[in-house]
Amino acid sequence: MPAYFKSQNDKWVKCISASGTIRAIAVSATETATFFSKRHQMNDDGTIKALSEALVAGLILSSYCKAEEKINLNIQGSGWCKHAIIDANADAEVRGYVVARPKEEVKISKDVGPWGIGLLSVLRTKHQENKPYIGTVPLLTGHLAKDLTFYWLQSEQVQSAVGIEVITQGGSLQRAEGFLIQAMPGATEQDISYIESHLRKFQQFRENTAEQDNPKNLLSYLLEDQTFSILEEKQITAHCPCSLDRVKRSLLLIGEAELTAIFSEGQQTEINCDFCSEKYFISPSQIKELIKTLHP
Ligand SMILES: [Zn+2]
């Protein structure tokens, strides 16, 4: 079955300050990231961490999508991973995968974080529209949260602070969470410096608490001296919409000559979904049916 898992604990919580000039979101996605790392049969701390960070980043990005909008986060780095792809939408549905780099090929200079240098792109698409808004920034620091902070400033012209924390131990994920605090139109200099001070605060929160992930606790801590109201609380769902029908439709794109070549081999064709590691098997007779549809 394609990936589907609705966590009881994972959610995002959005809020806005009473002044209306600061908005924030906190995400916890530990169970969802664990679900995907198991589906992809990952057992290495480095890649589990990379996938979990990217999933939290994707959810933070999608939390500000309008209804029926979705985002695609594409990270290409020189560190642990060659790339990471995450799809997420305004309904808090998410899926994703990373392509790990063989350990001997990982070259990260001392002053750069584990993602290395590269590119970070965000495609924002409205449902059933094919013209995405694309924002691309260089991956400069190799720390996903810092580079995302730069993304919001550069690509969306919004002063932000992003924090992502993922803890793994012995090949299993202990915690995956994050937050975004942003200045809204009308924000004062004071608001902006308040936002900037939060990256340090996030670190202290984790050093001083052994509590389970709870986005509301994190927001209360981060915004302790502000009055704020909760705008939305949404459960996160691991969801991949792949299906045998979609796989067949994508096979049609390779063209008749290629399909005929596959058919003549007489073997069952195996196709894996990158996003959820679901395996699909297509028989030669199904390939024949597909070829027929090309000649209505
Ligand atoms: Zn899938």
mmCIF file of C-alpha atoms and ligand atoms in Angstrom:
data_model
loop_
_atom_site.group_PDB
_atom_site.id
_atom_site.type_symbol
_atom_site.label_atom_id
_atom_site.label_comp_id
_atom_site.label_asym_id
_atom_site.label_seq_id
_atom_site.Cartn_x
_atom_site.Cartn_y
_atom_site.Cartn_z
ATOM 1 C CA MET A 1 0.000 0.000 0.000
ATOM 2 C CA PRO A 2 1.225 3.555 -0.672
ATOM 3 C CA ALA A 3 2.271 5.476 2.415
ATOM 4 C CA TYR A 4 -0.492 6.655 4.710
ATOM 5 C CA PHE A 5 -0.102 7.389 8.400
ATOM 6 C CA LYS A 6 -1.876 9.922 10.535
ATOM 7 C CA SER A 7 0.079 10.537 13.699
ATOM 8 C CA GLN A 8 -1.747 11.250 16.957
ATOM 9 C CA ASN A 9 1.051 13.458 18.264
ATOM 10 C CA ASP A 10 2.516 15.180 15.228
ATOM 11 C CA LYS A 11 0.999 18.521 14.382
ATOM 12 C CA TRP A 12 1.657 22.105 13.522
ATOM 13 C CA VAL A 13 0.363 24.982 15.595
ATOM 14 C CA LYS A 14 0.158 28.488 14.155
ATOM 15 C CA CYS A 15 -0.264 31.636 16.154
ATOM 16 C CA ILE A 16 -0.151 35.422 15.847
ATOM 17 C CA SER A 17 0.876 38.051 18.385
ATOM 18 C CA ALA A 18 -1.792 40.355 19.837
ATOM 19 C CA SER A 19 -0.111 43.267 18.039
ATOM 20 C CA GLY A 20 -0.578 41.392 14.761
ATOM 21 C CA THR A 21 3.053 42.031 13.777
ATOM 22 C CA ILE A 22 4.586 38.646 14.587
ATOM 23 C CA ARG A 23 3.382 35.273 13.476
ATOM 24 C CA ALA A 24 4.815 31.919 14.403
ATOM 25 C CA ILE A 25 4.410 28.234 13.758
ATOM 26 C CA ALA A 26 5.843 25.247 15.595
ATOM 27 C CA VAL A 27 5.891 21.749 14.095
ATOM 28 C CA SER A 28 6.534 18.398 15.650
ATOM 29 C CA ALA A 29 6.964 15.555 13.202
ATOM 30 C CA THR A 30 8.808 12.815 15.077
ATOM 31 C CA GLU A 31 6.351 9.990 14.337
ATOM 32 C CA THR A 32 5.873 11.035 10.718
ATOM 33 C CA ALA A 33 9.635 11.188 10.088
ATOM 34 C CA THR A 34 10.061 7.814 11.829
ATOM 35 C CA PHE A 35 7.352 6.378 9.575
ATOM 36 C CA PHE A 36 9.151 7.535 6.403
ATOM 37 C CA SER A 37 12.604 6.481 7.572
ATOM 38 C CA LYS A 38 11.222 2.971 8.210
ATOM 39 C CA ARG A 39 9.474 2.856 4.831
ATOM 40 C CA HIS A 40 12.736 3.788 3.157
ATOM 41 C CA GLN A 41 14.550 1.219 5.320
ATOM 42 C CA MET A 42 17.022 3.756 6.621
ATOM 43 C CA ASN A 43 19.214 2.820 9.546
ATOM 44 C CA ASP A 44 21.998 5.348 9.428
ATOM 45 C CA ASP A 45 21.811 8.338 11.812
ATOM 46 C CA GLY A 46 23.115 10.803 9.189
ATOM 47 C CA THR A 47 20.493 10.065 6.539
ATOM 48 C CA ILE A 48 17.615 9.705 9.045
ATOM 49 C CA LYS A 49 18.588 13.126 10.379
ATOM 50 C CA ALA A 50 18.729 14.608 6.875
ATOM 51 C CA LEU A 51 15.310 13.211 5.902
ATOM 52 C CA SER A 52 13.739 14.350 9.181
ATOM 53 C CA GLU A 53 15.170 17.872 8.886
ATOM 54 C CA ALA A 54 13.909 18.121 5.313
ATOM 55 C CA LEU A 55 10.420 16.870 6.305
ATOM 56 C CA VAL A 56 10.198 19.455 9.110
ATOM 57 C CA ALA A 57 11.395 22.153 6.675
ATOM 58 C CA GLY A 58 8.787 21.091 4.089
ATOM 59 C CA LEU A 59 6.006 21.207 6.675
ATOM 60 C CA ILE A 60 7.079 24.656 7.880
ATOM 61 C CA LEU A 61 7.011 25.879 4.270
ATOM 62 C CA SER A 62 3.626 24.332 3.514
ATOM 63 C CA SER A 63 2.054 25.635 6.720
ATOM 64 C CA TYR A 64 1.756 29.032 5.055
ATOM 65 C CA CYS A 65 0.360 27.708 1.800
ATOM 66 C CA LYS A 66 -3.078 28.946 0.899
ATOM 67 C CA ALA A 67 -5.873 26.354 0.678
ATOM 68 C CA GLU A 68 -5.212 23.916 -2.184
ATOM 69 C CA GLU A 69 -1.611 25.051 -2.584
ATOM 70 C CA LYS A 70 1.331 22.708 -2.245
ATOM 71 C CA ILE A 71 5.065 23.064 -2.086
ATOM 72 C CA ASN A 72 7.942 21.017 -3.380
ATOM 73 C CA LEU A 73 11.218 21.497 -1.535
ATOM 74 C CA ASN A 74 14.297 20.425 -3.451
ATOM 75 C CA ILE A 75 17.685 20.511 -1.742
ATOM 76 C CA GLN A 76 20.908 19.673 -3.529
ATOM 77 C CA GLY A 77 23.937 19.616 -1.281
ATOM 78 C CA SER A 78 27.546 18.494 -1.131
ATOM 79 C CA GLY A 79 27.161 16.935 2.335
ATOM 80 C CA TRP A 80 25.418 13.796 3.625
ATOM 81 C CA CYS A 81 22.882 13.841 0.808
ATOM 82 C CA LYS A 82 23.022 14.386 -2.912
ATOM 83 C CA HIS A 83 19.501 15.622 -2.732
ATOM 84 C CA ALA A 84 16.301 15.695 -0.747
ATOM 85 C CA ILE A 85 12.805 16.094 -2.195
ATOM 86 C CA ILE A 86 9.802 16.892 -0.039
ATOM 87 C CA ASP A 87 6.175 17.466 -1.103
ATOM 88 C CA ALA A 88 3.809 19.011 1.407
ATOM 89 C CA ASN A 89 0.511 20.869 1.270
ATOM 90 C CA ALA A 90 -1.803 23.169 3.191
ATOM 91 C CA ASP A 91 -3.587 20.123 4.682
ATOM 92 C CA ALA A 92 -0.333 19.082 6.448
ATOM 93 C CA GLU A 93 0.101 16.069 4.178
ATOM 94 C CA VAL A 94 3.746 15.313 3.521
ATOM 95 C CA ARG A 95 5.980 12.822 1.731
ATOM 96 C CA GLY A 96 9.659 12.800 0.922
ATOM 97 C CA TYR A 97 12.953 11.068 0.390
ATOM 98 C CA VAL A 98 16.661 11.725 0.359
ATOM 99 C CA VAL A 99 19.388 10.306 -1.838
ATOM 100 C CA ALA A 100 22.377 9.648 0.385
ATOM 101 C CA ARG A 101 25.948 10.214 -0.715
ATOM 102 C CA PRO A 102 28.373 7.331 -0.109
ATOM 103 C CA LYS A 103 30.328 8.137 3.073
ATOM 104 C CA GLU A 104 33.690 8.149 1.295
ATOM 105 C CA GLU A 105 32.413 10.851 -1.076
ATOM 106 C CA VAL A 106 31.170 13.247 1.600
ATOM 107 C CA LYS A 107 33.392 16.312 1.602
ATOM 108 C CA ILE A 108 32.294 19.086 3.925
ATOM 109 C CA SER A 109 34.669 21.865 4.841
ATOM 110 C CA LYS A 110 34.949 22.727 8.544
ATOM 111 C CA ASP A 111 33.021 25.988 8.388
ATOM 112 C CA VAL A 112 29.990 24.459 6.624
ATOM 113 C CA GLY A 113 27.156 22.402 8.165
ATOM 114 C CA PRO A 114 26.150 18.829 7.277
ATOM 115 C CA TRP A 115 24.147 19.702 4.144
ATOM 116 C CA GLY A 116 27.280 21.223 2.579
ATOM 117 C CA ILE A 117 26.937 23.795 -0.161
ATOM 118 C CA GLY A 118 24.494 23.634 -3.069
ATOM 119 C CA LEU A 119 21.001 24.852 -3.906
ATOM 120 C CA LEU A 120 17.674 25.064 -2.139
ATOM 121 C CA SER A 121 14.556 25.510 -4.293
ATOM 122 C CA VAL A 122 10.928 25.834 -3.337
ATOM 123 C CA LEU A 123 8.153 25.369 -5.906
ATOM 124 C CA ARG A 124 4.787 26.626 -4.815
ATOM 125 C CA THR A 125 1.905 25.351 -6.959
ATOM 126 C CA LYS A 126 -1.773 26.052 -6.830
ATOM 127 C CA HIS A 127 -4.022 23.028 -7.263
ATOM 128 C CA GLN A 128 -4.489 22.157 -10.966
ATOM 129 C CA GLU A 129 -2.349 25.033 -12.153
ATOM 130 C CA ASN A 130 0.879 24.341 -13.919
ATOM 131 C CA LYS A 131 2.618 27.636 -13.303
ATOM 132 C CA PRO A 132 4.538 27.264 -10.066
ATOM 133 C CA TYR A 133 6.168 30.106 -8.232
ATOM 134 C CA ILE A 134 9.828 29.110 -7.863
ATOM 135 C CA GLY A 135 12.229 30.514 -5.289
ATOM 136 C CA THR A 136 15.838 29.367 -5.323
ATOM 137 C CA VAL A 137 18.643 30.350 -2.972
ATOM 138 C CA PRO A 138 22.158 28.976 -2.594
ATOM 139 C CA LEU A 139 22.784 26.556 0.231
ATOM 140 C CA LEU A 140 25.515 28.544 1.902
ATOM 141 C CA THR A 141 25.886 27.576 5.546
ATOM 142 C CA GLY A 142 25.032 23.882 5.184
ATOM 143 C CA HIS A 143 22.608 24.243 8.111
ATOM 144 C CA LEU A 144 19.079 23.866 6.767
ATOM 145 C CA ALA A 145 17.431 26.197 9.293
ATOM 146 C CA LYS A 146 19.904 29.023 8.605
ATOM 147 C CA ASP A 147 19.623 28.629 4.854
ATOM 148 C CA LEU A 148 15.821 28.659 5.106
ATOM 149 C CA THR A 149 16.015 31.894 7.110
ATOM 150 C CA PHE A 150 17.930 33.313 4.157
ATOM 151 C CA TYR A 151 15.326 31.871 1.752
ATOM 152 C CA TRP A 152 12.505 33.781 3.429
ATOM 153 C CA LEU A 153 14.469 36.987 3.427
ATOM 154 C CA GLN A 154 15.721 36.657 -0.147
ATOM 155 C CA SER A 155 12.805 35.018 -1.887
ATOM 156 C CA GLU A 156 9.769 36.203 0.048
ATOM 157 C CA GLN A 157 11.259 39.407 1.563
ATOM 158 C CA VAL A 158 10.155 38.440 5.038
ATOM 159 C CA GLN A 159 12.333 38.758 8.122
ATOM 160 C CA SER A 160 12.247 35.356 9.799
ATOM 161 C CA ALA A 161 13.890 33.054 12.296
ATOM 162 C CA VAL A 162 13.833 29.317 11.632
ATOM 163 C CA GLY A 163 14.910 26.588 14.024
ATOM 164 C CA ILE A 164 14.967 22.854 13.293
ATOM 165 C CA GLU A 165 16.023 20.232 15.761
ATOM 166 C CA VAL A 166 16.437 16.551 15.007
ATOM 167 C CA ILE A 167 17.966 14.095 17.440
ATOM 168 C CA THR A 168 18.882 10.556 16.446
ATOM 169 C CA GLN A 169 20.500 7.809 18.409
ATOM 170 C CA GLY A 170 21.706 4.408 17.308
ATOM 171 C CA GLY A 171 19.813 4.494 14.022
ATOM 172 C CA SER A 172 16.511 5.639 15.488
ATOM 173 C CA LEU A 173 14.877 9.023 15.603
ATOM 174 C CA GLN A 174 14.258 10.588 19.011
ATOM 175 C CA ARG A 175 12.875 13.951 18.036
ATOM 176 C CA ALA A 176 12.096 16.036 14.925
ATOM 177 C CA GLU A 177 10.663 19.477 15.406
ATOM 178 C CA GLY A 178 11.018 23.058 14.305
ATOM 179 C CA PHE A 179 9.606 26.550 14.280
ATOM 180 C CA LEU A 180 9.317 29.665 12.170
ATOM 181 C CA ILE A 181 8.796 33.163 13.544
ATOM 182 C CA GLN A 182 8.102 35.954 11.058
ATOM 183 C CA ALA A 183 7.630 39.683 10.998
ATOM 184 C CA MET A 184 4.321 40.736 9.487
ATOM 185 C CA PRO A 185 3.760 43.997 7.587
ATOM 186 C CA GLY A 186 3.964 46.820 10.121
ATOM 187 C CA ALA A 187 6.552 45.080 12.285
ATOM 188 C CA THR A 188 8.836 47.423 14.210
ATOM 189 C CA GLU A 189 12.635 47.281 14.593
ATOM 190 C CA GLN A 190 11.947 45.911 18.040
ATOM 191 C CA ASP A 191 9.852 43.086 16.584
ATOM 192 C CA ILE A 192 12.664 42.224 14.184
ATOM 193 C CA SER A 193 15.341 42.055 16.854
ATOM 194 C CA TYR A 194 12.895 40.040 18.980
ATOM 195 C CA ILE A 195 12.647 37.528 16.141
ATOM 196 C CA GLU A 196 16.418 37.352 15.714
ATOM 197 C CA SER A 197 16.926 36.590 19.399
ATOM 198 C CA HIS A 198 14.917 33.382 19.084
ATOM 199 C CA LEU A 199 17.442 31.115 17.510
ATOM 200 C CA ARG A 200 19.464 31.205 20.727
ATOM 201 C CA LYS A 201 16.311 30.732 22.786
ATOM 202 C CA PHE A 202 15.348 27.567 20.917
ATOM 203 C CA GLN A 203 18.666 26.002 21.880
ATOM 204 C CA GLN A 204 18.049 26.864 25.549
ATOM 205 C CA PHE A 205 14.536 25.383 25.382
ATOM 206 C CA ARG A 206 15.920 22.036 24.375
ATOM 207 C CA GLU A 207 18.731 22.111 26.907
ATOM 208 C CA ASN A 208 16.276 22.828 29.709
ATOM 209 C CA THR A 209 13.409 20.527 28.927
ATOM 210 C CA ALA A 210 13.031 16.811 28.630
ATOM 211 C CA GLU A 211 9.363 17.111 27.683
ATOM 212 C CA GLN A 212 7.868 15.317 24.739
ATOM 213 C CA ASP A 213 7.471 17.355 21.581
ATOM 214 C CA ASN A 214 4.590 19.665 21.943
ATOM 215 C CA PRO A 215 4.346 22.578 19.540
ATOM 216 C CA LYS A 216 2.214 24.576 21.978
ATOM 217 C CA ASN A 217 4.868 24.352 24.711
ATOM 218 C CA LEU A 218 7.480 25.480 22.247
ATOM 219 C CA LEU A 219 5.381 28.469 21.165
ATOM 220 C CA SER A 220 4.664 29.444 24.785
ATOM 221 C CA TYR A 221 8.370 29.336 25.513
ATOM 222 C CA LEU A 222 9.445 31.239 22.407
ATOM 223 C CA LEU A 223 6.779 33.918 22.761
ATOM 224 C CA GLU A 224 6.736 34.066 26.557
ATOM 225 C CA ASP A 225 6.615 37.867 26.762
ATOM 226 C CA GLN A 226 4.002 38.254 24.021
ATOM 227 C CA THR A 227 0.296 37.750 24.119
ATOM 228 C CA PHE A 228 -0.657 35.577 21.181
ATOM 229 C CA SER A 229 -3.617 33.666 19.904
ATOM 230 C CA ILE A 230 -3.648 30.258 18.274
ATOM 231 C CA LEU A 231 -4.824 30.462 14.667
ATOM 232 C CA GLU A 232 -4.673 26.819 13.680
ATOM 233 C CA GLU A 233 -3.748 23.434 15.005
ATOM 234 C CA LYS A 234 -3.460 20.662 12.432
ATOM 235 C CA GLN A 235 -2.530 16.991 12.616
ATOM 236 C CA ILE A 236 0.214 15.883 10.236
ATOM 237 C CA THR A 237 -0.379 13.044 7.785
ATOM 238 C CA ALA A 238 2.247 11.027 5.967
ATOM 239 C CA HIS A 239 0.624 10.548 2.596
ATOM 240 C CA CYS A 240 1.816 9.496 -0.837
ATOM 241 C CA PRO A 241 -0.833 9.595 -3.554
ATOM 242 C CA CYS A 242 0.993 7.091 -5.787
ATOM 243 C CA SER A 243 -1.060 4.242 -7.320
ATOM 244 C CA LEU A 244 -0.829 1.578 -9.997
ATOM 245 C CA ASP A 245 -2.873 3.831 -12.305
ATOM 246 C CA ARG A 246 -0.439 6.729 -11.870
ATOM 247 C CA VAL A 247 2.515 4.421 -12.501
ATOM 248 C CA LYS A 248 0.847 3.215 -15.711
ATOM 249 C CA ARG A 249 0.175 6.782 -16.824
ATOM 250 C CA SER A 250 3.828 7.693 -16.248
ATOM 251 C CA LEU A 251 4.907 4.620 -18.232
ATOM 252 C CA LEU A 252 2.944 5.929 -21.230
ATOM 253 C CA LEU A 253 5.292 8.919 -21.311
ATOM 254 C CA ILE A 254 8.281 6.779 -22.254
ATOM 255 C CA GLY A 255 6.726 6.163 -25.682
ATOM 256 C CA GLU A 256 5.652 3.222 -27.798
ATOM 257 C CA ALA A 257 9.112 2.042 -28.918
ATOM 258 C CA GLU A 258 10.366 1.725 -25.353
ATOM 259 C CA LEU A 259 7.140 0.039 -24.181
ATOM 260 C CA THR A 260 7.360 -2.463 -27.033
ATOM 261 C CA ALA A 261 10.959 -3.229 -26.058
ATOM 262 C CA ILE A 262 9.875 -3.858 -22.440
ATOM 263 C CA PHE A 263 6.988 -6.055 -23.636
ATOM 264 C CA SER A 264 9.258 -8.151 -25.847
ATOM 265 C CA GLU A 265 11.479 -8.995 -22.865
ATOM 266 C CA GLY A 266 8.471 -10.864 -21.485
ATOM 267 C CA GLN A 267 9.377 -10.018 -17.873
ATOM 268 C CA GLN A 268 7.428 -8.423 -15.079
ATOM 269 C CA THR A 269 8.524 -4.779 -14.686
ATOM 270 C CA GLU A 270 9.170 -3.479 -11.172
ATOM 271 C CA ILE A 271 8.740 0.229 -10.476
ATOM 272 C CA ASN A 272 9.471 1.811 -7.102
ATOM 273 C CA CYS A 273 7.893 5.012 -5.845
ATOM 274 C CA ASP A 274 10.802 7.221 -4.722
ATOM 275 C CA PHE A 275 8.584 9.088 -2.272
ATOM 276 C CA CYS A 276 7.303 6.117 -0.262
ATOM 277 C CA SER A 277 9.289 3.065 -1.473
ATOM 278 C CA GLU A 278 6.099 1.314 -2.600
ATOM 279 C CA LYS A 279 6.830 -1.352 -5.225
ATOM 280 C CA TYR A 280 4.598 -1.749 -8.287
ATOM 281 C CA PHE A 281 4.717 -4.721 -10.646
ATOM 282 C CA ILE A 282 3.511 -4.472 -14.232
ATOM 283 C CA SER A 283 3.000 -7.661 -16.211
ATOM 284 C CA PRO A 284 3.752 -7.997 -19.945
ATOM 285 C CA SER A 285 -0.005 -8.209 -20.643
ATOM 286 C CA GLN A 286 -0.534 -4.902 -18.803
ATOM 287 C CA ILE A 287 2.237 -3.382 -20.945
ATOM 288 C CA LYS A 288 0.400 -4.673 -24.015
ATOM 289 C CA GLU A 289 -2.809 -3.013 -22.818
ATOM 290 C CA LEU A 290 -0.903 0.252 -22.403
ATOM 291 C CA ILE A 291 0.472 0.073 -25.925
ATOM 292 C CA LYS A 292 -3.109 -0.464 -27.207
ATOM 293 C CA THR A 293 -4.264 2.735 -25.538
ATOM 294 C CA LEU A 294 -1.776 4.626 -27.710
ATOM 295 C CA HIS A 295 -3.865 3.589 -30.752
ATOM 296 C CA PRO A 296 -7.439 4.451 -29.862
HETATM 297 ZN ZN ZN B 1 4.410 6.549 -3.195
#
